[in-house]
mmCIF file of C-alpha atoms in Angstrom:
data_model
loop_
_atom_site.group_PDB
_atom_site.id
_atom_site.type_symbol
_atom_site.label_atom_id
_atom_site.label_comp_id
_atom_site.label_asym_id
_atom_site.label_seq_id
_atom_site.Cartn_x
_atom_site.Cartn_y
_atom_site.Cartn_z
ATOM 1 C CA MET A 1 74.740 88.273 -35.192
ATOM 2 C CA ALA A 2 75.923 85.783 -32.573
ATOM 3 C CA ASP A 3 72.332 84.573 -32.065
ATOM 4 C CA LEU A 4 71.951 83.940 -35.807
ATOM 5 C CA SER A 5 75.179 81.923 -35.871
ATOM 6 C CA ARG A 6 73.974 79.857 -32.907
ATOM 7 C CA VAL A 7 70.702 79.127 -34.665
ATOM 8 C CA LYS A 8 72.556 77.975 -37.786
ATOM 9 C CA ARG A 9 74.739 75.644 -35.750
ATOM 10 C CA THR A 10 71.664 74.206 -34.016
ATOM 11 C CA VAL A 11 69.896 73.559 -37.331
ATOM 12 C CA LEU A 12 73.032 71.956 -38.770
ATOM 13 C CA LEU A 13 73.318 69.690 -35.733
ATOM 14 C CA LEU A 14 69.666 68.585 -36.026
ATOM 15 C CA VAL A 15 70.068 67.831 -39.742
ATOM 16 C CA THR A 16 73.196 65.770 -39.035
ATOM 17 C CA ILE A 17 71.440 63.772 -36.303
ATOM 18 C CA SER A 18 68.434 63.102 -38.545
ATOM 19 C CA LEU A 19 70.718 61.720 -41.258
ATOM 20 C CA LEU A 20 72.253 59.299 -38.766
ATOM 21 C CA LEU A 21 68.924 57.949 -37.563
ATOM 22 C CA THR A 22 67.981 54.437 -38.731
ATOM 23 C CA SER A 23 65.122 54.491 -41.191
ATOM 24 C CA CYS A 24 62.342 51.898 -41.441
ATOM 25 C CA LYS A 25 63.776 49.956 -44.348
ATOM 26 C CA ASP A 26 61.376 47.034 -43.883
ATOM 27 C CA ARG A 27 58.238 49.188 -43.899
ATOM 28 C CA LEU A 28 55.354 47.793 -45.928
ATOM 29 C CA ASP A 29 52.262 49.632 -46.995
ATOM 30 C CA LEU A 30 48.987 48.024 -45.902
ATOM 31 C CA GLU A 31 47.806 47.561 -49.476
ATOM 32 C CA ASN A 32 50.928 45.499 -50.174
ATOM 33 C CA VAL A 33 50.389 43.038 -47.302
ATOM 34 C CA THR A 34 48.040 40.078 -46.922
ATOM 35 C CA LEU A 35 47.317 40.066 -43.179
ATOM 36 C CA VAL A 36 46.493 36.527 -42.093
ATOM 37 C CA LEU A 37 43.912 36.810 -39.300
ATOM 38 C CA MET A 38 42.934 33.139 -39.280
ATOM 39 C CA GLU A 39 44.728 29.987 -40.366
ATOM 40 C CA GLY A 40 43.410 26.435 -40.578
ATOM 41 C CA ILE A 41 44.931 22.965 -40.781
ATOM 42 C CA ASP A 42 43.007 19.875 -41.907
ATOM 43 C CA ILE A 43 43.437 16.624 -43.845
ATOM 44 C CA ASP A 44 41.369 15.284 -46.718
ATOM 45 C CA LYS A 45 40.119 11.723 -47.230
ATOM 46 C CA ASP A 46 43.520 10.719 -48.632
ATOM 47 C CA ASN A 47 45.355 12.248 -45.632
ATOM 48 C CA ASN A 48 46.730 15.122 -47.707
ATOM 49 C CA LEU A 49 47.508 18.152 -45.562
ATOM 50 C CA LEU A 50 45.270 21.154 -46.288
ATOM 51 C CA ILE A 51 46.312 24.621 -45.137
ATOM 52 C CA TYR A 52 43.722 27.413 -45.077
ATOM 53 C CA MET A 53 44.232 31.140 -44.800
ATOM 54 C CA SER A 54 41.759 33.968 -44.201
ATOM 55 C CA SER A 55 42.747 37.609 -44.587
ATOM 56 C CA PRO A 56 40.802 40.887 -44.677
ATOM 57 C CA VAL A 57 40.167 42.718 -47.938
ATOM 58 C CA PHE A 58 40.574 46.493 -47.741
ATOM 59 C CA SER A 59 39.648 47.345 -51.319
ATOM 60 C CA LYS A 60 36.441 49.356 -51.775
ATOM 61 C CA GLU A 61 35.824 47.516 -55.029
ATOM 62 C CA ALA A 62 35.733 44.079 -53.349
ATOM 63 C CA LYS A 63 32.319 42.619 -52.497
ATOM 64 C CA LYS A 64 33.627 40.293 -49.749
ATOM 65 C CA LYS A 65 35.215 41.407 -46.479
ATOM 66 C CA ASN A 66 37.576 38.417 -46.335
ATOM 67 C CA GLU A 67 39.699 36.471 -48.774
ATOM 68 C CA GLU A 68 39.953 32.718 -48.135
ATOM 69 C CA THR A 69 42.634 30.543 -49.699
ATOM 70 C CA VAL A 70 43.434 26.830 -49.429
ATOM 71 C CA VAL A 71 46.455 24.872 -50.636
ATOM 72 C CA LYS A 72 47.867 21.362 -50.312
ATOM 73 C CA ALA A 73 51.333 21.267 -48.794
ATOM 74 C CA MET A 74 53.791 19.165 -46.814
ATOM 75 C CA SER A 75 53.751 21.587 -43.880
ATOM 76 C CA PRO A 76 52.438 25.078 -42.955
ATOM 77 C CA ARG A 77 55.784 26.645 -43.897
ATOM 78 C CA ASP A 78 55.777 24.811 -47.218
ATOM 79 C CA ALA A 79 52.340 26.297 -47.858
ATOM 80 C CA ARG A 80 53.673 29.871 -47.662
ATOM 81 C CA GLY A 81 55.021 29.814 -51.220
ATOM 82 C CA TYR A 82 51.776 28.404 -52.602
ATOM 83 C CA PHE A 83 49.815 31.124 -50.814
ATOM 84 C CA GLU A 84 51.989 33.907 -52.196
ATOM 85 C CA ALA A 85 51.467 32.464 -55.679
ATOM 86 C CA LYS A 86 47.686 32.880 -55.245
ATOM 87 C CA VAL A 87 47.303 36.183 -53.369
ATOM 88 C CA SER A 88 48.223 39.637 -54.605
ATOM 89 C CA ALA A 89 50.399 40.760 -51.663
ATOM 90 C CA LEU A 90 53.061 39.512 -49.267
ATOM 91 C CA VAL A 91 51.737 37.131 -46.593
ATOM 92 C CA SER A 92 52.138 38.254 -42.982
ATOM 93 C CA THR A 93 51.092 36.280 -39.861
ATOM 94 C CA GLY A 94 51.944 39.033 -37.398
ATOM 95 C CA LYS A 95 48.239 39.691 -36.678
ATOM 96 C CA LEU A 96 47.115 36.051 -36.487
ATOM 97 C CA GLN A 97 44.035 35.733 -34.260
ATOM 98 C CA ASN A 98 42.957 32.098 -34.544
ATOM 99 C CA LEU A 99 44.437 28.780 -35.602
ATOM 100 C CA LEU A 100 41.772 26.195 -36.484
ATOM 101 C CA VAL A 101 42.696 22.510 -36.356
ATOM 102 C CA SER A 102 40.245 19.759 -37.276
ATOM 103 C CA LYS A 103 39.308 16.961 -34.893
ATOM 104 C CA LYS A 104 40.287 14.480 -37.629
ATOM 105 C CA LEU A 105 43.837 15.815 -37.556
ATOM 106 C CA MET A 106 43.958 15.883 -33.757
ATOM 107 C CA GLN A 107 43.075 12.195 -33.632
ATOM 108 C CA HIS A 108 46.593 11.574 -34.939
ATOM 109 C CA PRO A 109 49.394 11.834 -32.336
ATOM 110 C CA TYR A 110 52.106 14.471 -32.745
ATOM 111 C CA TRP A 111 50.008 16.672 -35.006
ATOM 112 C CA TYR A 112 51.306 19.611 -32.977
ATOM 113 C CA LYS A 113 54.689 19.222 -34.701
ATOM 114 C CA LEU A 114 53.023 21.053 -37.585
ATOM 115 C CA LEU A 115 52.957 24.163 -35.386
ATOM 116 C CA ASP A 116 56.745 24.351 -35.253
ATOM 117 C CA VAL A 117 56.918 27.249 -37.705
ATOM 118 C CA LEU A 118 54.477 29.251 -35.570
ATOM 119 C CA PHE A 119 56.420 28.563 -32.375
ATOM 120 C CA ARG A 120 59.732 29.359 -34.080
ATOM 121 C CA ASP A 121 58.789 32.542 -35.971
ATOM 122 C CA ALA A 122 59.178 35.616 -33.736
ATOM 123 C CA LYS A 123 56.823 37.610 -35.957
ATOM 124 C CA VAL A 124 53.863 35.318 -35.272
ATOM 125 C CA ARG A 125 51.478 36.593 -32.609
ATOM 126 C CA ALA A 126 52.037 34.389 -29.537
ATOM 127 C CA ASN A 127 48.514 35.121 -28.230
ATOM 128 C CA ALA A 128 46.806 33.574 -31.258
ATOM 129 C CA ARG A 129 44.146 31.093 -30.085
ATOM 130 C CA ILE A 130 44.305 27.395 -31.013
ATOM 131 C CA ILE A 131 40.840 25.918 -31.614
ATOM 132 C CA MET A 132 39.628 22.417 -32.440
ATOM 133 C CA VAL A 133 36.906 22.229 -35.086
ATOM 134 C CA ASP A 134 34.317 19.467 -34.830
ATOM 135 C CA GLY A 135 33.939 18.940 -38.572
ATOM 136 C CA ASP A 136 35.767 20.205 -41.625
ATOM 137 C CA VAL A 137 37.852 23.346 -41.213
ATOM 138 C CA LYS A 138 36.665 24.608 -44.603
ATOM 139 C CA ASP A 139 33.093 24.837 -43.274
ATOM 140 C CA VAL A 140 34.279 27.440 -40.780
ATOM 141 C CA MET A 141 36.868 29.210 -42.949
ATOM 142 C CA PHE A 142 34.395 29.883 -45.793
ATOM 143 C CA PHE A 143 31.477 30.756 -43.524
ATOM 144 C CA GLU A 144 30.014 34.251 -44.008
ATOM 145 C CA PRO A 145 27.721 35.053 -41.053
ATOM 146 C CA GLU A 146 25.178 37.804 -41.457
ATOM 147 C CA ASN A 147 25.271 40.911 -39.250
ATOM 148 C CA LYS A 148 28.644 39.974 -37.733
ATOM 149 C CA ARG A 149 32.070 41.532 -37.828
ATOM 150 C CA ARG A 150 34.813 39.843 -39.845
ATOM 151 C CA LEU A 151 34.741 36.129 -39.070
ATOM 152 C CA PRO A 152 38.266 35.898 -37.525
ATOM 153 C CA LEU A 153 37.493 38.795 -35.188
ATOM 154 C CA HIS A 154 34.032 37.415 -34.406
ATOM 155 C CA ILE A 155 35.480 34.021 -33.399
ATOM 156 C CA ALA A 156 38.218 35.650 -31.313
ATOM 157 C CA LYS A 157 35.684 37.786 -29.431
ATOM 158 C CA LEU A 158 33.307 34.837 -29.038
ATOM 159 C CA LEU A 159 36.049 32.760 -27.395
ATOM 160 C CA ASP A 160 37.267 35.526 -25.113
ATOM 161 C CA THR A 161 33.742 36.325 -23.901
ATOM 162 C CA ALA A 162 32.906 32.651 -23.253
ATOM 163 C CA HIS A 163 36.207 32.242 -21.407
ATOM 164 C CA GLU A 164 35.428 35.213 -19.166
ATOM 165 C CA ARG A 165 32.085 33.551 -18.398
ATOM 166 C CA ASN A 166 33.967 30.316 -17.498
ATOM 167 C CA LEU A 167 32.323 28.304 -20.293
ATOM 168 C CA VAL A 168 35.444 27.281 -22.246
ATOM 169 C CA GLU A 169 39.193 27.141 -21.840
ATOM 170 C CA VAL A 170 41.211 29.330 -24.198
ATOM 171 C CA THR A 171 44.641 28.081 -25.230
ATOM 172 C CA THR A 172 47.062 30.336 -27.083
ATOM 173 C CA LEU A 173 50.175 29.340 -29.010
ATOM 174 C CA PHE A 174 52.265 30.352 -25.997
ATOM 175 C CA THR A 175 50.098 28.354 -23.566
ATOM 176 C CA MET A 176 49.991 25.338 -25.883
ATOM 177 C CA GLN A 177 53.759 25.102 -26.009
ATOM 178 C CA ARG A 178 53.910 25.144 -22.211
ATOM 179 C CA LEU A 179 51.174 22.512 -21.843
ATOM 180 C CA LEU A 180 52.804 20.176 -24.349
ATOM 181 C CA TYR A 181 56.122 20.101 -22.546
ATOM 182 C CA GLU A 182 54.888 20.312 -18.933
ATOM 183 C CA LYS A 183 54.750 16.772 -17.529
ATOM 184 C CA GLY A 184 52.374 17.619 -14.673
ATOM 185 C CA VAL A 185 49.376 18.645 -16.785
ATOM 186 C CA THR A 186 47.769 17.521 -20.053
ATOM 187 C CA PRO A 187 46.819 19.959 -22.876
ATOM 188 C CA TYR A 188 43.329 21.318 -23.544
ATOM 189 C CA LEU A 189 41.796 23.829 -25.962
ATOM 190 C CA THR A 190 38.491 25.272 -27.131
ATOM 191 C CA GLU A 191 36.149 23.210 -29.311
ATOM 192 C CA LEU A 192 33.646 24.712 -31.749
ATOM 193 C CA ARG A 193 31.338 23.652 -34.557
ATOM 194 C CA ARG A 194 29.849 25.322 -37.603
ATOM 195 C CA GLU A 195 26.069 25.395 -37.387
ATOM 196 C CA PRO A 196 23.899 26.281 -40.421
ATOM 197 C CA LYS A 197 23.710 29.975 -39.486
ATOM 198 C CA GLU A 198 26.251 30.467 -36.716
ATOM 199 C CA ILE A 199 29.455 29.357 -35.027
ATOM 200 C CA ARG A 200 28.768 27.529 -31.753
ATOM 201 C CA LEU A 201 31.197 26.755 -28.963
ATOM 202 C CA LEU A 202 30.872 23.174 -27.719
ATOM 203 C CA GLY A 203 33.203 23.199 -24.732
ATOM 204 C CA THR A 204 36.801 22.139 -24.166
ATOM 205 C CA ALA A 205 38.748 19.386 -25.946
ATOM 206 C CA MET A 206 41.058 17.192 -23.844
ATOM 207 C CA LEU A 207 44.347 15.983 -25.327
ATOM 208 C CA ASP A 208 46.888 13.456 -24.092
ATOM 209 C CA ASN A 209 50.619 14.084 -23.699
ATOM 210 C CA ASN A 210 51.143 13.323 -27.403
ATOM 211 C CA GLY A 211 48.600 15.950 -28.391
ATOM 212 C CA LYS A 212 46.063 13.338 -29.484
ATOM 213 C CA TYR A 213 42.386 14.156 -28.954
ATOM 214 C CA VAL A 214 40.843 12.028 -26.215
ATOM 215 C CA THR A 215 37.494 13.453 -25.097
ATOM 216 C CA SER A 216 35.526 16.680 -24.642
ATOM 217 C CA LEU A 217 34.053 18.558 -21.712
ATOM 218 C CA SER A 218 30.700 20.289 -22.057
ATOM 219 C CA LEU A 219 30.172 23.935 -21.128
ATOM 220 C CA VAL A 220 28.887 22.955 -17.669
ATOM 221 C CA GLU A 221 31.736 20.504 -17.096
ATOM 222 C CA ASN A 222 34.175 23.248 -17.991
ATOM 223 C CA GLU A 223 32.689 25.464 -15.274
ATOM 224 C CA LEU A 224 33.313 22.712 -12.740
ATOM 225 C CA LEU A 225 36.836 22.245 -14.116
ATOM 226 C CA GLN A 226 37.641 25.910 -13.617
ATOM 227 C CA ILE A 227 36.541 25.640 -9.994
ATOM 228 C CA LEU A 228 38.949 22.739 -9.493
ATOM 229 C CA GLN A 229 41.666 24.723 -11.287
ATOM 230 C CA ASP A 230 40.835 27.799 -9.195
ATOM 231 C CA GLU A 231 40.812 29.838 -12.403
ATOM 232 C CA LYS A 232 37.331 31.309 -12.141
ATOM 233 C CA TYR A 233 37.101 34.715 -13.807
ATOM 234 C CA GLN A 234 33.807 36.577 -13.565
ATOM 235 C CA ASP A 235 30.826 35.367 -11.533
ATOM 236 C CA LEU A 236 30.245 31.720 -12.325
ATOM 237 C CA THR A 237 26.650 30.482 -12.673
ATOM 238 C CA LEU A 238 25.602 26.903 -11.937
ATOM 239 C CA THR A 239 22.195 25.223 -12.048
ATOM 240 C CA VAL A 240 21.329 22.121 -10.020
ATOM 241 C CA ILE A 241 18.178 20.034 -9.671
ATOM 242 C CA LEU A 242 17.429 19.392 -6.024
ATOM 243 C CA PRO A 243 15.214 16.554 -4.731
ATOM 244 C CA GLU A 244 11.561 17.590 -4.718
ATOM 245 C CA LYS A 245 9.255 16.828 -1.801
ATOM 246 C CA GLU A 246 6.307 16.335 -4.108
ATOM 247 C CA LYS A 247 6.519 16.128 -7.896
ATOM 248 C CA PRO A 248 3.785 18.298 -9.376
ATOM 249 C CA ASP A 249 1.991 17.295 -12.541
ATOM 250 C CA THR A 250 4.233 19.301 -14.861
ATOM 251 C CA ILE A 251 6.850 18.781 -17.538
ATOM 252 C CA PHE A 252 9.261 21.204 -15.820
ATOM 253 C CA HIS A 253 11.973 20.349 -13.299
ATOM 254 C CA MET A 254 10.510 22.171 -10.315
ATOM 255 C CA GLY A 255 13.543 21.323 -8.188
ATOM 256 C CA THR A 256 15.714 23.598 -10.335
ATOM 257 C CA MET A 257 17.885 26.144 -8.579
ATOM 258 C CA SER A 258 20.525 28.492 -10.011
ATOM 259 C CA PHE A 259 23.144 30.560 -8.229
ATOM 260 C CA TYR A 260 26.246 32.640 -8.691
ATOM 261 C CA ILE A 261 29.493 31.421 -7.180
ATOM 262 C CA LYS A 262 31.045 34.671 -6.023
ATOM 263 C CA LYS A 263 34.395 33.252 -4.972
ATOM 264 C CA VAL A 264 36.298 29.963 -4.823
ATOM 265 C CA ASN A 265 38.184 29.145 -1.643
ATOM 266 C CA ARG A 266 40.169 26.091 -2.668
ATOM 267 C CA LYS A 267 42.490 23.984 -0.537
ATOM 268 C CA ILE A 268 44.253 20.835 -1.737
ATOM 269 C CA LYS A 269 45.936 18.259 0.470
ATOM 270 C CA SER A 270 48.252 15.809 -1.258
ATOM 271 C CA SER A 271 49.683 12.554 0.074
ATOM 272 C CA TYR A 272 51.016 9.198 -1.087
ATOM 273 C CA LYS A 273 49.744 5.904 0.304
ATOM 274 C CA ASP A 274 49.747 2.283 -0.856
ATOM 275 C CA GLY A 275 51.564 3.164 -4.043
ATOM 276 C CA LYS A 276 48.995 5.790 -5.095
ATOM 277 C CA PHE A 277 48.775 9.560 -4.943
ATOM 278 C CA GLN A 278 45.901 11.021 -2.952
ATOM 279 C CA PHE A 279 44.384 14.482 -3.434
ATOM 280 C CA ASP A 280 41.707 15.943 -1.222
ATOM 281 C CA PHE A 281 39.882 19.070 -2.419
ATOM 282 C CA ASP A 282 38.123 21.333 0.074
ATOM 283 C CA LEU A 283 35.987 23.912 -1.766
ATOM 284 C CA GLY A 284 34.395 26.822 0.067
ATOM 285 C CA LEU A 285 31.821 28.430 -2.235
ATOM 286 C CA PRO A 286 29.885 31.556 -1.182
ATOM 287 C CA ILE A 287 26.814 31.717 -3.425
ATOM 288 C CA GLN A 288 24.071 34.123 -4.464
ATOM 289 C CA ILE A 289 20.700 32.594 -5.363
ATOM 290 C CA THR A 290 19.477 33.784 -8.773
ATOM 291 C CA GLU A 291 16.635 31.327 -9.458
ATOM 292 C CA ARG A 292 14.484 28.925 -7.435
ATOM 293 C CA LEU A 293 11.480 27.125 -8.938
ATOM 294 C CA PHE A 294 10.340 25.389 -5.756
ATOM 295 C CA ASP A 295 8.735 26.661 -2.562
ATOM 296 C CA TYR A 296 11.124 26.723 0.349
ATOM 297 C CA ASN A 297 11.591 28.846 3.445
ATOM 298 C CA VAL A 298 15.210 29.691 2.736
ATOM 299 C CA GLN A 299 15.760 32.063 5.633
ATOM 300 C CA ASP A 300 14.468 29.650 8.287
ATOM 301 C CA GLU A 301 16.397 26.603 7.062
ATOM 302 C CA PRO A 302 19.419 27.798 5.070
ATOM 303 C CA GLN A 303 21.672 24.995 6.363
ATOM 304 C CA LYS A 304 19.322 22.330 5.026
ATOM 305 C CA LEU A 305 19.292 23.936 1.567
ATOM 306 C CA GLU A 306 23.067 24.345 1.616
ATOM 307 C CA LYS A 307 23.427 20.671 2.462
ATOM 308 C CA MET A 308 21.312 19.646 -0.545
ATOM 309 C CA ILE A 309 23.356 21.899 -2.830
ATOM 310 C CA ASN A 310 26.589 20.458 -1.423
ATOM 311 C CA GLU A 311 25.428 16.932 -2.154
ATOM 312 C CA GLN A 312 24.455 17.738 -5.741
ATOM 313 C CA LEU A 313 27.697 19.589 -6.494
ATOM 314 C CA THR A 314 29.789 16.859 -4.866
ATOM 315 C CA GLU A 315 28.136 14.310 -7.141
ATOM 316 C CA GLU A 316 28.818 16.469 -10.224
ATOM 317 C CA PHE A 317 32.467 16.882 -9.272
ATOM 318 C CA LYS A 318 32.719 13.148 -8.704
ATOM 319 C CA LYS A 319 31.429 12.472 -12.235
ATOM 320 C CA LEU A 320 33.874 14.975 -13.731
ATOM 321 C CA VAL A 321 36.894 13.556 -11.893
ATOM 322 C CA SER A 322 35.857 10.021 -12.882
ATOM 323 C CA LYS A 323 35.645 11.093 -16.542
ATOM 324 C CA LEU A 324 39.100 12.670 -16.435
ATOM 325 C CA GLN A 325 40.663 9.639 -14.758
ATOM 326 C CA LYS A 326 38.968 7.212 -17.128
ATOM 327 C CA ASN A 327 40.459 9.063 -20.102
ATOM 328 C CA LYS A 328 43.830 9.604 -18.374
ATOM 329 C CA VAL A 329 43.870 13.373 -18.801
ATOM 330 C CA ASP A 330 44.802 15.871 -16.098
ATOM 331 C CA PRO A 331 43.798 19.421 -17.117
ATOM 332 C CA ILE A 332 43.588 20.313 -13.399
ATOM 333 C CA GLY A 333 47.355 20.099 -13.099
ATOM 334 C CA LEU A 334 47.498 17.779 -10.088
ATOM 335 C CA GLY A 335 50.856 16.581 -11.357
ATOM 336 C CA LEU A 336 52.208 19.985 -10.361
ATOM 337 C CA TYR A 337 51.057 19.369 -6.782
ATOM 338 C CA ALA A 338 52.551 15.889 -6.823
ATOM 339 C CA ARG A 339 55.889 17.342 -7.915
ATOM 340 C CA ALA A 340 55.764 20.153 -5.349
ATOM 341 C CA PHE A 341 54.730 18.142 -2.282
ATOM 342 C CA GLN A 342 55.559 14.512 -3.093
ATOM 343 C CA TYR A 343 58.695 14.967 -5.169
ATOM 344 C CA HIS A 344 60.352 11.659 -4.234
ATOM 345 C CA ASN A 345 57.319 9.700 -5.444
ATOM 346 C CA TRP A 346 56.736 12.058 -8.367
ATOM 347 C CA LYS A 347 60.162 11.252 -9.828
ATOM 348 C CA LYS A 348 59.065 7.634 -10.255
ATOM 349 C CA VAL A 349 56.076 8.535 -12.459
ATOM 350 C CA GLN A 350 57.026 11.894 -13.995
ATOM 351 C CA ASN A 351 57.313 10.386 -17.471
ATOM 352 C CA ASN A 352 54.060 8.487 -17.056
ATOM 353 C CA TRP A 353 51.916 10.897 -15.061
ATOM 354 C CA PRO A 354 48.546 10.310 -16.858
ATOM 355 C CA GLU A 355 48.555 6.655 -15.747
ATOM 356 C CA ALA A 356 49.458 7.637 -12.180
ATOM 357 C CA PHE A 357 46.707 10.271 -12.242
ATOM 358 C CA ALA A 358 44.185 7.672 -13.413
ATOM 359 C CA GLU A 359 44.993 5.496 -10.382
ATOM 360 C CA ALA A 360 45.081 8.331 -7.823
ATOM 361 C CA LYS A 361 42.453 8.713 -5.109
ATOM 362 C CA ILE A 362 40.742 12.075 -5.580
ATOM 363 C CA THR A 363 37.989 13.344 -3.285
ATOM 364 C CA VAL A 364 36.102 16.640 -3.455
ATOM 365 C CA HIS A 365 34.329 18.183 -0.456
ATOM 366 C CA VAL A 366 31.992 21.115 -1.173
ATOM 367 C CA HIS A 367 30.901 23.689 1.418
ATOM 368 C CA THR A 368 28.477 26.300 0.096
ATOM 369 C CA LYS A 369 27.313 29.331 2.048
ATOM 370 C CA ILE A 370 24.273 31.327 0.935
ATOM 371 C CA LYS A 371 25.265 35.005 1.021
ATOM 372 C CA ASP A 372 22.424 36.548 -0.967
ATOM 373 C CA TYR A 373 18.832 35.359 -1.482
ATOM 374 C CA GLY A 374 17.913 37.873 -4.201
ATOM 375 C CA GLU A 375 15.089 40.390 -4.052
ATOM 376 C CA ILE A 376 12.417 37.699 -3.516
ATOM 377 C CA LYS A 377 12.846 35.762 -0.260
#
């Protein structure tokens, strides 16, 4: 009898506790939510702001996998009401994957102020990727590729894979906010274009401190940039054309050689002389040969081949640095080194770092070491 009474008391206690628990009052069923996976911002020929939204359709009766909507508005937050007047469920940006912004819009300074609602709203996914579109945003938003997953997920995976292969930089909402307000580095983000039958990544767009688009880096230039940044992820592949002893009668570049860079050993020395900052890069690059179209006794004269590779890479780095300085953009983040090691001089230019970067003396010394010749010697 005592055991039965104890059981009753236990059940009563559990029921009381369950009644005191907080319930999910803000729960929404999936069919009652419009999940925004991709958002776009563009301007028309009259400079009217266009806001695009792409969300998945879960209905079995629907023929399309995604629902695309576009409205004219004063700002992205202003567009929310117009969206909810056109879609059949409440709009939610908690699963946002990509934010597309047109190059036309990015050619206007301070366009990033339009992102304030995304930075401010705690429910927005901070890891959403910001992407510059070379062309009209609508061409990407309304694109329906064959044999691909949903377009927002396809673009997100495309960017992440290319970033792992060191081909593009990926900038999220969180990273963008840091880059915009960090004085020692200038912002950058992925650039893509809509082709007739596919989405193609072009490289990385360079922005100035006001967020205005300045120039672009190709896929190869981005690989070199990531070496200078020391942010290489997986094995990085480079191809160079070495001087040929004799040019055969062919249309092919027989001096072509490709190799993996297994690791980046980067050292930077910073100094200040004659009113200019000076940065000296020393790059140690162990490499694995993956392709060689010319005849060469690699094992007998590896130092000679390494020297030729060093010269070609040094020239490529020189061109990249010259391009960055000409356009007054510092995606490498050398301003961070100036602040850390030359703080007294940094204070004089901290509000005008791009100009100081453009006048700095930057040298790159490359030292490759062949670690693997491949199966064919």
